[in-house]
Amino acid sequence: MNKDETIKNLKELVQLDIDAVHAYDEAIDGIDENSIREQLARFREDHQRHITELSAVLRENGGTPPEYSPDFKGYLISGFTSLRSITGTSGAMKAMQSNEKLTNKKYRDAEGWEVDPAIKRIIFENREDERRHLAFIDEAIEKKIWEKV
């Protein structure tokens, strides 16, 4: 992958994580259970760390990170999450499940990029975070843990 492609793809990942942070904000607002809110807040922090790390890599490679605001797709994701979150924890968690499936797919695709090993390591570590996020959300939905809190 040439440098221009690398920059373009890294920008897309940063934007994905920016959109995820905004979606987490919406979901957290719709959840009453403290333990679930706290876990989602930790996941939001992971996405913020991804933004910071990937933005640094972008700058090192001559790129400029996107602004810290949702793009068009991000507005749709946040709106969808907001609407689902109105119904409470169940809706918020189902919205985040959809969002994390998308994020997992994008990071899974990124693992196949032919890039510098240092960039690959960051992508791999971020992908592991995404797997953990989705696993928690899937389990929470399956067991409806908010009904047991």
PDB file of C-alpha atoms in Angstrom:
ATOM      1  CA  MET A   1       0.000   0.000   0.000  1.00  0.00           C
ATOM      2  CA  ASN A   2       1.501   3.351  -0.938  1.00  0.00           C
ATOM      3  CA  LYS A   3       1.739   6.314   1.436  1.00  0.00           C
ATOM      4  CA  ASP A   4      -1.310   8.136   0.022  1.00  0.00           C
ATOM      5  CA  GLU A   5      -3.472   5.018   0.411  1.00  0.00           C
ATOM      6  CA  THR A   6      -2.162   4.493   3.927  1.00  0.00           C
ATOM      7  CA  ILE A   7      -3.047   8.076   4.890  1.00  0.00           C
ATOM      8  CA  LYS A   8      -6.513   7.782   3.327  1.00  0.00           C
ATOM      9  CA  ASN A   9      -7.221   4.490   5.093  1.00  0.00           C
ATOM     10  CA  LEU A  10      -5.923   5.716   8.447  1.00  0.00           C
ATOM     11  CA  LYS A  11      -8.139   8.800   8.171  1.00  0.00           C
ATOM     12  CA  GLU A  12     -11.124   6.524   7.619  1.00  0.00           C
ATOM     13  CA  LEU A  13     -10.265   4.533  10.757  1.00  0.00           C
ATOM     14  CA  VAL A  14      -9.876   7.720  12.800  1.00  0.00           C
ATOM     15  CA  GLN A  15     -13.263   8.906  11.524  1.00  0.00           C
ATOM     16  CA  LEU A  16     -14.774   5.542  12.396  1.00  0.00           C
ATOM     17  CA  ASP A  17     -13.544   5.910  15.975  1.00  0.00           C
ATOM     18  CA  ILE A  18     -14.736   9.532  16.142  1.00  0.00           C
ATOM     19  CA  ASP A  19     -18.179   8.378  15.030  1.00  0.00           C
ATOM     20  CA  ALA A  20     -18.049   5.576  17.618  1.00  0.00           C
ATOM     21  CA  VAL A  21     -17.310   8.039  20.439  1.00  0.00           C
ATOM     22  CA  HIS A  22     -20.338  10.108  19.488  1.00  0.00           C
ATOM     23  CA  ALA A  23     -22.517   6.986  19.277  1.00  0.00           C
ATOM     24  CA  TYR A  24     -21.335   5.897  22.723  1.00  0.00           C
ATOM     25  CA  ASP A  25     -22.303   9.335  24.070  1.00  0.00           C
ATOM     26  CA  GLU A  26     -25.835   8.791  22.765  1.00  0.00           C
ATOM     27  CA  ALA A  27     -26.073   5.236  24.091  1.00  0.00           C
ATOM     28  CA  ILE A  28     -24.736   6.110  27.533  1.00  0.00           C
ATOM     29  CA  ASP A  29     -27.392   8.811  27.849  1.00  0.00           C
ATOM     30  CA  GLY A  30     -30.074   6.148  27.329  1.00  0.00           C
ATOM     31  CA  ILE A  31     -28.845   3.721  29.987  1.00  0.00           C
ATOM     32  CA  ASP A  32     -29.929   3.904  33.627  1.00  0.00           C
ATOM     33  CA  GLU A  33     -27.851   1.049  35.034  1.00  0.00           C
ATOM     34  CA  ASN A  34     -24.572   2.406  36.419  1.00  0.00           C
ATOM     35  CA  SER A  35     -22.511  -0.720  35.796  1.00  0.00           C
ATOM     36  CA  ILE A  36     -23.439  -0.794  32.120  1.00  0.00           C
ATOM     37  CA  ARG A  37     -22.938   2.965  31.748  1.00  0.00           C
ATOM     38  CA  GLU A  38     -19.485   2.619  33.289  1.00  0.00           C
ATOM     39  CA  GLN A  39     -18.526  -0.228  30.959  1.00  0.00           C
ATOM     40  CA  LEU A  40     -19.672   1.691  27.901  1.00  0.00           C
ATOM     41  CA  ALA A  41     -17.759   4.735  29.135  1.00  0.00           C
ATOM     42  CA  ARG A  42     -14.602   2.579  29.243  1.00  0.00           C
ATOM     43  CA  PHE A  43     -15.285   1.448  25.679  1.00  0.00           C
ATOM     44  CA  ARG A  44     -15.713   5.094  24.651  1.00  0.00           C
ATOM     45  CA  GLU A  45     -12.295   5.784  26.224  1.00  0.00           C
ATOM     46  CA  ASP A  46     -10.811   2.981  24.109  1.00  0.00           C
ATOM     47  CA  HIS A  47     -12.149   4.685  20.987  1.00  0.00           C
ATOM     48  CA  GLN A  48     -10.709   8.004  22.150  1.00  0.00           C
ATOM     49  CA  ARG A  49      -7.322   6.313  22.608  1.00  0.00           C
ATOM     50  CA  HIS A  50      -7.611   4.853  19.099  1.00  0.00           C
ATOM     51  CA  ILE A  51      -8.209   8.371  17.761  1.00  0.00           C
ATOM     52  CA  THR A  52      -5.154   9.710  19.575  1.00  0.00           C
ATOM     53  CA  GLU A  53      -2.855   6.881  18.478  1.00  0.00           C
ATOM     54  CA  LEU A  54      -3.999   6.756  14.865  1.00  0.00           C
ATOM     55  CA  SER A  55      -3.911  10.555  14.582  1.00  0.00           C
ATOM     56  CA  ALA A  56      -0.275  10.517  15.724  1.00  0.00           C
ATOM     57  CA  VAL A  57       0.540   7.904  13.062  1.00  0.00           C
ATOM     58  CA  LEU A  58      -1.251   9.997  10.464  1.00  0.00           C
ATOM     59  CA  ARG A  59       0.812  13.063  11.350  1.00  0.00           C
ATOM     60  CA  GLU A  60       4.038  11.014  11.309  1.00  0.00           C
ATOM     61  CA  ASN A  61       3.171   9.968   7.767  1.00  0.00           C
ATOM     62  CA  GLY A  62       2.362  13.470   6.554  1.00  0.00           C
ATOM     63  CA  GLY A  63      -1.403  13.265   6.941  1.00  0.00           C
ATOM     64  CA  THR A  64      -3.867  15.421   8.826  1.00  0.00           C
ATOM     65  CA  PRO A  65      -6.423  13.749  11.092  1.00  0.00           C
ATOM     66  CA  PRO A  66     -10.086  14.538  10.503  1.00  0.00           C
ATOM     67  CA  GLU A  67     -11.818  17.040  12.749  1.00  0.00           C
ATOM     68  CA  TYR A  68     -13.320  15.659  15.935  1.00  0.00           C
ATOM     69  CA  SER A  69     -16.883  15.642  14.654  1.00  0.00           C
ATOM     70  CA  PRO A  70     -19.060  13.016  13.013  1.00  0.00           C
ATOM     71  CA  ASP A  71     -19.122  12.815   9.248  1.00  0.00           C
ATOM     72  CA  PHE A  72     -22.380  12.161   7.380  1.00  0.00           C
ATOM     73  CA  LYS A  73     -22.302   8.450   8.227  1.00  0.00           C
ATOM     74  CA  GLY A  74     -21.463   9.349  11.827  1.00  0.00           C
ATOM     75  CA  TYR A  75     -24.522  11.584  12.076  1.00  0.00           C
ATOM     76  CA  LEU A  76     -26.652   8.699  10.836  1.00  0.00           C
ATOM     77  CA  ILE A  77     -25.074   6.319  13.352  1.00  0.00           C
ATOM     78  CA  SER A  78     -25.520   8.782  16.220  1.00  0.00           C
ATOM     79  CA  GLY A  79     -29.102   9.477  15.183  1.00  0.00           C
ATOM     80  CA  PHE A  80     -29.881   5.769  14.972  1.00  0.00           C
ATOM     81  CA  THR A  81     -28.272   5.217  18.381  1.00  0.00           C
ATOM     82  CA  SER A  82     -30.167   8.140  19.878  1.00  0.00           C
ATOM     83  CA  LEU A  83     -33.493   6.856  18.576  1.00  0.00           C
ATOM     84  CA  ARG A  84     -32.839   3.313  19.795  1.00  0.00           C
ATOM     85  CA  SER A  85     -31.656   4.641  23.174  1.00  0.00           C
ATOM     86  CA  ILE A  86     -34.977   6.379  23.781  1.00  0.00           C
ATOM     87  CA  THR A  87     -36.387   2.923  24.493  1.00  0.00           C
ATOM     88  CA  GLY A  88     -33.855   2.449  27.311  1.00  0.00           C
ATOM     89  CA  THR A  89     -31.013   0.074  27.930  1.00  0.00           C
ATOM     90  CA  SER A  90     -32.194  -2.668  25.588  1.00  0.00           C
ATOM     91  CA  GLY A  91     -32.467  -0.300  22.639  1.00  0.00           C
ATOM     92  CA  ALA A  92     -29.184   1.420  23.431  1.00  0.00           C
ATOM     93  CA  MET A  93     -27.346  -1.886  23.667  1.00  0.00           C
ATOM     94  CA  LYS A  94     -28.841  -3.165  20.414  1.00  0.00           C
ATOM     95  CA  ALA A  95     -27.809   0.051  18.664  1.00  0.00           C
ATOM     96  CA  MET A  96     -24.282  -0.321  20.003  1.00  0.00           C
ATOM     97  CA  GLN A  97     -24.219  -3.943  18.884  1.00  0.00           C
ATOM     98  CA  SER A  98     -24.870  -2.807  15.314  1.00  0.00           C
ATOM     99  CA  ASN A  99     -22.264  -0.063  15.641  1.00  0.00           C
ATOM    100  CA  GLU A 100     -19.619  -2.402  17.047  1.00  0.00           C
ATOM    101  CA  LYS A 101     -20.265  -4.967  14.315  1.00  0.00           C
ATOM    102  CA  LEU A 102     -19.450  -2.253  11.775  1.00  0.00           C
ATOM    103  CA  THR A 103     -16.347  -1.173  13.685  1.00  0.00           C
ATOM    104  CA  ASN A 104     -15.176  -4.778  14.009  1.00  0.00           C
ATOM    105  CA  LYS A 105     -15.587  -5.313  10.273  1.00  0.00           C
ATOM    106  CA  LYS A 106     -13.569  -2.203   9.431  1.00  0.00           C
ATOM    107  CA  TYR A 107     -10.746  -3.170  11.791  1.00  0.00           C
ATOM    108  CA  ARG A 108     -10.811  -6.771  10.534  1.00  0.00           C
ATOM    109  CA  ASP A 109     -10.398  -5.414   6.999  1.00  0.00           C
ATOM    110  CA  ALA A 110      -7.574  -3.129   8.177  1.00  0.00           C
ATOM    111  CA  GLU A 111      -5.648  -6.095   9.547  1.00  0.00           C
ATOM    112  CA  GLY A 112      -5.085  -7.138   5.925  1.00  0.00           C
ATOM    113  CA  TRP A 113      -3.413  -3.870   4.944  1.00  0.00           C
ATOM    114  CA  GLU A 114       0.197  -4.014   3.815  1.00  0.00           C
ATOM    115  CA  VAL A 115       1.585  -1.284   6.072  1.00  0.00           C
ATOM    116  CA  ASP A 116       4.519  -0.663   8.380  1.00  0.00           C
ATOM    117  CA  PRO A 117       4.666  -3.205  11.254  1.00  0.00           C
ATOM    118  CA  ALA A 118       4.221  -0.426  13.838  1.00  0.00           C
ATOM    119  CA  ILE A 119       0.944   0.600  12.181  1.00  0.00           C
ATOM    120  CA  LYS A 120      -0.124  -3.059  11.946  1.00  0.00           C
ATOM    121  CA  ARG A 121       0.489  -3.447  15.687  1.00  0.00           C
ATOM    122  CA  ILE A 122      -1.783  -0.487  16.503  1.00  0.00           C
ATOM    123  CA  ILE A 123      -4.484  -1.811  14.193  1.00  0.00           C
ATOM    124  CA  PHE A 124      -4.222  -5.264  15.784  1.00  0.00           C
ATOM    125  CA  GLU A 125      -4.441  -3.844  19.318  1.00  0.00           C
ATOM    126  CA  ASN A 126      -7.431  -1.688  18.383  1.00  0.00           C
ATOM    127  CA  ARG A 127      -9.093  -4.700  16.758  1.00  0.00           C
ATOM    128  CA  GLU A 128      -8.679  -6.623  20.016  1.00  0.00           C
ATOM    129  CA  ASP A 129     -10.460  -3.777  21.835  1.00  0.00           C
ATOM    130  CA  GLU A 130     -13.284  -3.962  19.298  1.00  0.00           C
ATOM    131  CA  ARG A 131     -13.640  -7.710  19.761  1.00  0.00           C
ATOM    132  CA  ARG A 132     -13.865  -7.197  23.523  1.00  0.00           C
ATOM    133  CA  HIS A 133     -16.496  -4.475  23.113  1.00  0.00           C
ATOM    134  CA  LEU A 134     -18.672  -6.598  20.860  1.00  0.00           C
ATOM    135  CA  ALA A 135     -18.286  -9.686  23.062  1.00  0.00           C
ATOM    136  CA  PHE A 136     -19.488  -7.746  26.115  1.00  0.00           C
ATOM    137  CA  ILE A 137     -22.420  -6.208  24.249  1.00  0.00           C
ATOM    138  CA  ASP A 138     -23.430  -9.540  22.695  1.00  0.00           C
ATOM    139  CA  GLU A 139     -23.346 -11.255  26.089  1.00  0.00           C
ATOM    140  CA  ALA A 140     -25.198  -8.411  27.793  1.00  0.00           C
ATOM    141  CA  ILE A 141     -27.977  -8.572  25.202  1.00  0.00           C
ATOM    142  CA  GLU A 142     -28.177 -12.357  25.314  1.00  0.00           C
ATOM    143  CA  LYS A 143     -28.383 -12.439  29.124  1.00  0.00           C
ATOM    144  CA  LYS A 144     -30.282  -9.131  29.453  1.00  0.00           C
ATOM    145  CA  ILE A 145     -27.937  -8.246  32.310  1.00  0.00           C
ATOM    146  CA  TRP A 146     -29.701  -4.927  32.886  1.00  0.00           C
ATOM    147  CA  GLU A 147     -32.702  -6.875  34.176  1.00  0.00           C
ATOM    148  CA  LYS A 148     -30.489  -8.431  36.842  1.00  0.00           C
ATOM    149  CA  VAL A 149     -28.801  -5.242  38.002  1.00  0.00           C
TER     150      VAL A 149
END
